[in-house]
mmCIF file of C-alpha atoms and ligand atoms in Angstrom:
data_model
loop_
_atom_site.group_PDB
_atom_site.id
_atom_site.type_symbol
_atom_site.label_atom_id
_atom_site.label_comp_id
_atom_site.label_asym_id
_atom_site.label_seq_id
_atom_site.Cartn_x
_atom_site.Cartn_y
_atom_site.Cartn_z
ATOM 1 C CA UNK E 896 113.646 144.693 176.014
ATOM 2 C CA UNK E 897 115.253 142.061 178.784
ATOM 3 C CA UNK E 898 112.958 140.930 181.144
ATOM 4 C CA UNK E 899 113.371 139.351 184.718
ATOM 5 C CA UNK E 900 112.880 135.181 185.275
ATOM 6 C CA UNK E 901 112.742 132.629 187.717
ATOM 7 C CA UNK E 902 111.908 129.085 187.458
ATOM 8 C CA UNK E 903 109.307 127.981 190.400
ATOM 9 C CA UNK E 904 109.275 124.319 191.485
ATOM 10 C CA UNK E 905 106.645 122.343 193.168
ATOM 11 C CA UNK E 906 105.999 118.510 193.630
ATOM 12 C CA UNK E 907 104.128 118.644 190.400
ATOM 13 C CA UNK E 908 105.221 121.211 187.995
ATOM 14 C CA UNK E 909 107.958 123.701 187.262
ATOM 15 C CA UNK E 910 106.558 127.049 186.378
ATOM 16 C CA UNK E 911 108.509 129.348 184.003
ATOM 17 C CA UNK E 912 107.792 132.982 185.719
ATOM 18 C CA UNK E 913 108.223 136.284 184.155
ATOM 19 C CA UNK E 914 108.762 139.922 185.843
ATOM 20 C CA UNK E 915 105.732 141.755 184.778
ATOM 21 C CA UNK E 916 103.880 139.109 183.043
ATOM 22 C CA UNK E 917 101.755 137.168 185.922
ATOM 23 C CA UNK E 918 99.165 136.514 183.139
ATOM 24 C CA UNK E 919 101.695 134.435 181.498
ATOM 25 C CA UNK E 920 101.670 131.107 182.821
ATOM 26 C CA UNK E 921 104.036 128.430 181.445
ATOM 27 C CA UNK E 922 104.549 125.156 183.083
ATOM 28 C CA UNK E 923 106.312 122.082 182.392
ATOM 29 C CA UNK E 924 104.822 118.921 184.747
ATOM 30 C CA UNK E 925 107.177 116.082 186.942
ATOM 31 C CA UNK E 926 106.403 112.470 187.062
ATOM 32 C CA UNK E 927 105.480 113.665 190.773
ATOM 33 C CA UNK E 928 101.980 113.851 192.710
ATOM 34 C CA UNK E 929 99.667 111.880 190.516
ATOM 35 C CA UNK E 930 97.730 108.756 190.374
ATOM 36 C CA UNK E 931 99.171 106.199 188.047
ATOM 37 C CA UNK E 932 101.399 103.264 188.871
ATOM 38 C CA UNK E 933 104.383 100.924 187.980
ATOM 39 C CA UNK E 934 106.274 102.246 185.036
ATOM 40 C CA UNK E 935 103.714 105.254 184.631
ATOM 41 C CA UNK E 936 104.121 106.848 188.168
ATOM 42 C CA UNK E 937 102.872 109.068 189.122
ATOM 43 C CA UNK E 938 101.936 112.060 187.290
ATOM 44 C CA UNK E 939 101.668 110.536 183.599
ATOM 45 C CA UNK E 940 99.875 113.008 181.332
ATOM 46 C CA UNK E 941 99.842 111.369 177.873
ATOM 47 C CA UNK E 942 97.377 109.406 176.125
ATOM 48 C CA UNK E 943 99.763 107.723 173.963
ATOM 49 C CA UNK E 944 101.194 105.683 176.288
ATOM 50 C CA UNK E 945 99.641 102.233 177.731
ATOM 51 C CA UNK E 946 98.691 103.531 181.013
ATOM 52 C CA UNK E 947 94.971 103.707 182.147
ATOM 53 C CA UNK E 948 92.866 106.146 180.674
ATOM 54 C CA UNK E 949 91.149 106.765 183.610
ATOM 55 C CA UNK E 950 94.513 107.491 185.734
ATOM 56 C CA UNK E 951 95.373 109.713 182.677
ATOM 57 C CA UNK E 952 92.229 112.129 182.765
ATOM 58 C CA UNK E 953 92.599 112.091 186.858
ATOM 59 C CA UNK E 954 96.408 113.013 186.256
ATOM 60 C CA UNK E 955 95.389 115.966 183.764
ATOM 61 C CA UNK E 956 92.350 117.019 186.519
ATOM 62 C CA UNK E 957 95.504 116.943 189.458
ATOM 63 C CA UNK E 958 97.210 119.713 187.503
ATOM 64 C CA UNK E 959 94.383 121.574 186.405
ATOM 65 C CA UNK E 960 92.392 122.398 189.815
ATOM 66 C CA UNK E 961 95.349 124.378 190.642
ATOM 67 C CA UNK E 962 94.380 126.756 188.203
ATOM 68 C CA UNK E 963 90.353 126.461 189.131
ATOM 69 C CA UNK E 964 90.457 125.042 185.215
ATOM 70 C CA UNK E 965 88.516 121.509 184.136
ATOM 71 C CA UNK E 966 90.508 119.703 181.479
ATOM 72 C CA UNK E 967 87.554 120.757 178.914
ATOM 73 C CA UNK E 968 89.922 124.014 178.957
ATOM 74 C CA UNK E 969 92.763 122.069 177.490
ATOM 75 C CA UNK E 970 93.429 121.922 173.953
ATOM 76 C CA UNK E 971 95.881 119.577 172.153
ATOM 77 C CA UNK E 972 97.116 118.599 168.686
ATOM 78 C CA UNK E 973 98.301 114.851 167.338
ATOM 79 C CA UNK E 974 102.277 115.390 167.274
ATOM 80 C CA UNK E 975 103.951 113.961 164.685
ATOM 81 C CA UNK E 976 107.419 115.331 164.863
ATOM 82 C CA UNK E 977 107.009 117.630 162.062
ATOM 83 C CA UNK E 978 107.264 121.661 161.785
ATOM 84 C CA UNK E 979 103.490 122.496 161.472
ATOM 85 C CA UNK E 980 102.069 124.912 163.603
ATOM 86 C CA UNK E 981 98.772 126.159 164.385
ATOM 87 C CA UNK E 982 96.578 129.239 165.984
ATOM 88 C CA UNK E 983 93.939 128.237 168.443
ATOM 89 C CA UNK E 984 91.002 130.410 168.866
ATOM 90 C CA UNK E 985 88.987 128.319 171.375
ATOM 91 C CA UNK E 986 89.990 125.508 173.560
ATOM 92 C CA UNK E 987 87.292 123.006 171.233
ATOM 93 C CA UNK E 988 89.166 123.981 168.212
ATOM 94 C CA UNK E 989 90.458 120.351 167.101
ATOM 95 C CA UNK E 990 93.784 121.152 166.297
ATOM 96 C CA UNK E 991 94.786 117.970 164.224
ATOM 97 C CA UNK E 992 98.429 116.979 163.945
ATOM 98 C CA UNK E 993 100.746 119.783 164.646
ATOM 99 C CA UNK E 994 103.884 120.099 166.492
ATOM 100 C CA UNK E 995 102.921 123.880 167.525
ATOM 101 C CA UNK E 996 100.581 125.736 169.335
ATOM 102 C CA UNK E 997 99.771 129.368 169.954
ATOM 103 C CA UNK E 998 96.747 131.338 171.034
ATOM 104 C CA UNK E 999 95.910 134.920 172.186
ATOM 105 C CA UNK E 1000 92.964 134.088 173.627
ATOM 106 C CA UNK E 1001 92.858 133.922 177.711
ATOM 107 C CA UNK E 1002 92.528 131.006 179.886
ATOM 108 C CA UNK E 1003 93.034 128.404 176.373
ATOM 109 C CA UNK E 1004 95.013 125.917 178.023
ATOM 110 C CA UNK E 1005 97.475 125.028 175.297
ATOM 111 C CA UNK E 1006 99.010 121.343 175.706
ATOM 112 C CA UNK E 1007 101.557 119.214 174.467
ATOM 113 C CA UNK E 1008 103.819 115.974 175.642
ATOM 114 C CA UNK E 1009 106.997 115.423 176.322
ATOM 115 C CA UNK E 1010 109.480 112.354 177.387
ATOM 116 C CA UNK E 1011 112.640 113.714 176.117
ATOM 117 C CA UNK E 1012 112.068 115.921 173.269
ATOM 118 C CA UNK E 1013 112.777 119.632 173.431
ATOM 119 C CA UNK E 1014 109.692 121.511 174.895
ATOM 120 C CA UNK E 1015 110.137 125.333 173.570
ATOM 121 C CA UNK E 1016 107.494 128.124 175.184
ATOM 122 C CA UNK E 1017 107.014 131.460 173.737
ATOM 123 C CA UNK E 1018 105.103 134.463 175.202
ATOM 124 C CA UNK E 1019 105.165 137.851 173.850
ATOM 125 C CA UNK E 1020 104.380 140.277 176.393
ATOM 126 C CA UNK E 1021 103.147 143.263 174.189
ATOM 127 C CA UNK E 1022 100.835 141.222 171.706
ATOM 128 C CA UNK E 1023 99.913 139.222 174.567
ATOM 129 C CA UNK E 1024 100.275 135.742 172.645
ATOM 130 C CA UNK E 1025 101.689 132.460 174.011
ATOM 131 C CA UNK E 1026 102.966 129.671 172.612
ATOM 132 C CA UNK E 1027 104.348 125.706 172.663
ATOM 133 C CA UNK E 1028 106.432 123.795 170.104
ATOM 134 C CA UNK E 1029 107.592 120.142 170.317
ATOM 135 C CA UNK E 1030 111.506 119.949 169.026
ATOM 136 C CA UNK E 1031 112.508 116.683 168.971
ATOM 137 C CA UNK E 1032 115.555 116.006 167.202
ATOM 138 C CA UNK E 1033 113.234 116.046 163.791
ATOM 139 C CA UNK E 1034 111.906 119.066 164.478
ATOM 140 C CA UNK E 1035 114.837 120.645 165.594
ATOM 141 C CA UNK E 1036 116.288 119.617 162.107
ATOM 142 C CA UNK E 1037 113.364 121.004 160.529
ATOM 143 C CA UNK E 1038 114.387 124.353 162.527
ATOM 144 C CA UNK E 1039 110.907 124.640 164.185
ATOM 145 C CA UNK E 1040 112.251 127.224 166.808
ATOM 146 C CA UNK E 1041 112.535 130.029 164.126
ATOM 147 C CA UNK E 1042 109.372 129.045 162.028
ATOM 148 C CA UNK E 1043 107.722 129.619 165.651
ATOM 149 C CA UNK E 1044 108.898 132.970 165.882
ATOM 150 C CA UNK E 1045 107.877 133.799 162.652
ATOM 151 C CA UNK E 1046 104.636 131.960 162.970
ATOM 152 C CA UNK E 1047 103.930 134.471 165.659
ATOM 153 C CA UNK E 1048 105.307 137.268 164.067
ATOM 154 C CA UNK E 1049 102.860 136.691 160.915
ATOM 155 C CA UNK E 1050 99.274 135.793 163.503
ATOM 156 C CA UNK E 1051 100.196 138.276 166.216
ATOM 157 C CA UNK E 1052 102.125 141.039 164.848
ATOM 158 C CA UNK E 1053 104.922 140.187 167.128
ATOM 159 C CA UNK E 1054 108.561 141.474 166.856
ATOM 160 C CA UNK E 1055 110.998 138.596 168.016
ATOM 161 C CA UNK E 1056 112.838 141.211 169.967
ATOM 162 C CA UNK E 1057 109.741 141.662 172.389
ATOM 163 C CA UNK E 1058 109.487 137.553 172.564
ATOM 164 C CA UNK E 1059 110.644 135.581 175.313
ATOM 165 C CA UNK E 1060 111.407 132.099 175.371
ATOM 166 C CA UNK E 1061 111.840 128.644 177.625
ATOM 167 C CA UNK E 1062 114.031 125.787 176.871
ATOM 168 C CA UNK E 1063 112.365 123.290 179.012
ATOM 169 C CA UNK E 1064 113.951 120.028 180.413
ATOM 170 C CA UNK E 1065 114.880 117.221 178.346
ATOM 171 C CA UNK E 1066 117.145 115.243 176.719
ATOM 172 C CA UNK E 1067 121.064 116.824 177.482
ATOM 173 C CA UNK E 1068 123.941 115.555 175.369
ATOM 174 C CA UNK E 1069 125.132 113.665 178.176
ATOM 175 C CA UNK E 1070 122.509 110.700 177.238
ATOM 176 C CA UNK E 1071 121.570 111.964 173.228
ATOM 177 C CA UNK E 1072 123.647 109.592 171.291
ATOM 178 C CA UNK E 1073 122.648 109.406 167.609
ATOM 179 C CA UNK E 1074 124.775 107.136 165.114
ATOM 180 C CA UNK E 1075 126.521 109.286 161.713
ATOM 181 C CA UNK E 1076 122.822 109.283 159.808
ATOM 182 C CA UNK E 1077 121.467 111.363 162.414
ATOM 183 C CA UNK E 1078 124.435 113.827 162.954
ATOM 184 C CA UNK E 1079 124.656 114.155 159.390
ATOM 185 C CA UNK E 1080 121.033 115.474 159.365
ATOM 186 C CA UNK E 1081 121.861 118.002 161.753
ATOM 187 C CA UNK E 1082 125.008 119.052 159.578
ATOM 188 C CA UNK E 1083 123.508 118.898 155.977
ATOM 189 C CA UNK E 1084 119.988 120.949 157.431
ATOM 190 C CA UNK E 1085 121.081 123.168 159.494
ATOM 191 C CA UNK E 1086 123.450 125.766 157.546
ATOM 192 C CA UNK E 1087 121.836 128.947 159.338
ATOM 193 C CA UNK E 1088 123.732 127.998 162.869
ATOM 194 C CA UNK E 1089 127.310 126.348 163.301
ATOM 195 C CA UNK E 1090 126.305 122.928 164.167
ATOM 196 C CA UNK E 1091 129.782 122.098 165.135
ATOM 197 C CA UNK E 1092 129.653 123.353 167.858
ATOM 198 C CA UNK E 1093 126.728 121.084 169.218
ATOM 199 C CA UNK E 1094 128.088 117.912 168.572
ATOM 200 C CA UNK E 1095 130.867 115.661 170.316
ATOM 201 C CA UNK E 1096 131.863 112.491 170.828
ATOM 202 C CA UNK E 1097 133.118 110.549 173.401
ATOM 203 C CA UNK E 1098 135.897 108.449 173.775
ATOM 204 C CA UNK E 1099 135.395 104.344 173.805
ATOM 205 C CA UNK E 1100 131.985 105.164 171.702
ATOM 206 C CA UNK E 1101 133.216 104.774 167.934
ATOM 207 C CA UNK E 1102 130.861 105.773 165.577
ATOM 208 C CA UNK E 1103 128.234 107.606 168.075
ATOM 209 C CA UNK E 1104 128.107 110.930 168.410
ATOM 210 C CA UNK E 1105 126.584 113.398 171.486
ATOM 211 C CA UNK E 1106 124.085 115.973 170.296
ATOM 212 C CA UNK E 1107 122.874 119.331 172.094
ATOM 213 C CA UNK E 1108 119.400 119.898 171.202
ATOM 214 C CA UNK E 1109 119.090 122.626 173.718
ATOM 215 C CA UNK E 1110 121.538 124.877 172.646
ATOM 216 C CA UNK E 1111 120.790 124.168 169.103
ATOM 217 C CA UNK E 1112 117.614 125.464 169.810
ATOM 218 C CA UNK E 1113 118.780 128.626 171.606
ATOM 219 C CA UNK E 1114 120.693 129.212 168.806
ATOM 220 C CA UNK E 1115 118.361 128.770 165.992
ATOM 221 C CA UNK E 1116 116.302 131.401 167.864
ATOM 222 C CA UNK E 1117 119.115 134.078 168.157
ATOM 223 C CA UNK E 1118 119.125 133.610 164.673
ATOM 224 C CA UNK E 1119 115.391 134.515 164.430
ATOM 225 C CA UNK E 1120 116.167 137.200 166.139
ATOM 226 C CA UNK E 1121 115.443 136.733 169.851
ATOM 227 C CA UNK E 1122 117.742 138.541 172.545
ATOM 228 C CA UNK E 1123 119.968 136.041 173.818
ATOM 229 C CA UNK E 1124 118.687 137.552 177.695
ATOM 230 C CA UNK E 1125 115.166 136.518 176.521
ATOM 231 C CA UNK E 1126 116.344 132.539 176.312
ATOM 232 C CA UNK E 1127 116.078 130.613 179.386
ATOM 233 C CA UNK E 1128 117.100 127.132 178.997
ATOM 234 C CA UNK E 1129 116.458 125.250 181.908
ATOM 235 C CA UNK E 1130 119.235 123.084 181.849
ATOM 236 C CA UNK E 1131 118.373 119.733 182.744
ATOM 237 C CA UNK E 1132 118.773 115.689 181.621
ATOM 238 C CA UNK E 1133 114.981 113.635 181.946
ATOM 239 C CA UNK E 1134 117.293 110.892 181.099
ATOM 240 C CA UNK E 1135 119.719 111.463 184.316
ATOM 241 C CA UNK E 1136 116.694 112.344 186.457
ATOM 242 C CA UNK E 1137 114.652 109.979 187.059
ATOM 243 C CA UNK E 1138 113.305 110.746 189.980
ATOM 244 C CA UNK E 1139 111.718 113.783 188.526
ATOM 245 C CA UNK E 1140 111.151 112.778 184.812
ATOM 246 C CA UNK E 1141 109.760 110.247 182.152
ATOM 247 C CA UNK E 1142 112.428 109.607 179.748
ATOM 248 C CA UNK E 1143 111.646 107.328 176.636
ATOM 249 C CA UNK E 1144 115.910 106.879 175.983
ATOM 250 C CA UNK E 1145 116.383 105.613 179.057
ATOM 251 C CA UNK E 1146 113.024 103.773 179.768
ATOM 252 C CA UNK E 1147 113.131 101.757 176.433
ATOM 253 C CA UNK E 1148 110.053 103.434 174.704
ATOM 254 C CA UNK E 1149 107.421 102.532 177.548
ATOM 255 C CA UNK E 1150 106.689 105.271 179.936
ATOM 256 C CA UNK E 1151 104.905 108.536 180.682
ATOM 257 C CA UNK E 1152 104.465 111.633 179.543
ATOM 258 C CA UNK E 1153 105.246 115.359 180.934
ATOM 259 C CA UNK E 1154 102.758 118.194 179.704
ATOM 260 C CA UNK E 1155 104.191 121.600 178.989
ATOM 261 C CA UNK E 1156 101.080 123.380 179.773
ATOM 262 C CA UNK E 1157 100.468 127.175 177.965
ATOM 263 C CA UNK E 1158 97.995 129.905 178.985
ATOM 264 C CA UNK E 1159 97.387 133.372 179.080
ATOM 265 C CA UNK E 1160 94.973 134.042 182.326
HETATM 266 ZN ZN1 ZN J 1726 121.648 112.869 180.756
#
């Protein structure tokens, strides 16, 4: 089954909106509306980052109140870039490191951070489950899109036709350039997709090449069996805006952090 989406901006946030599913609340926050300063302004929502901690846990609060949540409703896990994922049955569970997330249980606010990498949301609306994965270029290697699916097929009793997912902003292959050991990950790993089509070069730029991570990503989940109509990839550079977005590329490694933000309420 297809089902009708819209993307919903404010200052703060973008919220990923399904026809049907108002309990399903996915969100993906700007560098808009918060409290920190300098290189970290405004809305920076990651601890691993040098910016006050205090500004941080004000930032997180900022977001929150708009869902009458405290940030004691937020769960997280250590990411490490890897393909682990994990089911959270409470928002105290300690999730450890993971690059995954996925509940069934309402109002768990499920958390992770972004400043380039690939955030990927899931939400099943027949089991009701809900879901975040961090896909980096690592862990779109490691193909973490389809172990997702199948992650929720095996905790939920999902079927990947019913699941919908968002591509959220980050790095495009305008400002992704990886030298040959990179790209040949991509081309040795990856043997369920055709990579080839995902990677180009540009001219004056020998030995670099450009990489799609979105569209990788789409595609590794048609091939886990997801309906092409149930990917939305919100198509969008945090490395060309920076008005909007952190970017670590483009801000040399020091900067803030978006949250994609996942809860059933
Ligand atoms: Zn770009």
């Amino acid at each position: 089954m297809t089902r009708g989406f819209k993307i919903n901006e404010n200052e703060k946030y973008f919220r990923y909106e399904l026809a049907g599913s108002p309990s399903a609340n996915m969100l993906f926050t700007t560098r808009r509306g918060g409290v920190s300063e300098g290189r970290y302004s405004s809305l920076n929502m990651g601890y691993s980052t040098c910016d006050s901690k205090e500004n941080i846990y004000k930032n997180r609060a900022i977001v929150l109140n708009d869902f009458n949540f405290g940030i004691d409703r937020m769960t997280s896990s250590d990411q490490v870039h890897g393909v682990e994922l994990r089911a959270v049955k409470s928002c105290s569970d300690d999730a450890g490191e993971c690059d995954g997330l996925f509940t069934d249980v309402k109002n768990t606010v499920l958390s992770m951070y972004f400043a380039d990498c690939t955030p990927l949301f899931f939400y099943d609306p027949v089991k009701k489950a809900i879901g975040l994965s961090h896909a980096g270029w690592r862990g779109t290697v490691g193909d973490i899109a389809s172990k997702s699916v199948e992650f929720m097929k095996q905790n939920y009793g999902c079927c990947a036709g019913d699941i919908v997912a968002v591509i959220g902003p980050s790095i495009g292959c305008c400002c992704f350039e990886v030298g040959s050991e990179v790209e040949a990950e991509f081309r040795e790993k990856l043997k369920s997709i055709s990579v080839n089509e995902y990677i180009s070069v540009k001219e004056g730029r020998a030995g670099k090449f450009y990489i799609n991570l979105k569209a990788i990503n789409k595609s590794l989940l048609r091939s886990a069996g997801l309906e092409s109509e149930n990917i939305h990839v919100h198509d969008v550079c945090t490395s060309c805006a920076k008005e909007v977005f952190y970017s670590y590329r483009r801000d040399k490694g020091d900067t803030g952090r978006m949250a994609a933000l996942a809860f059933i309420g």
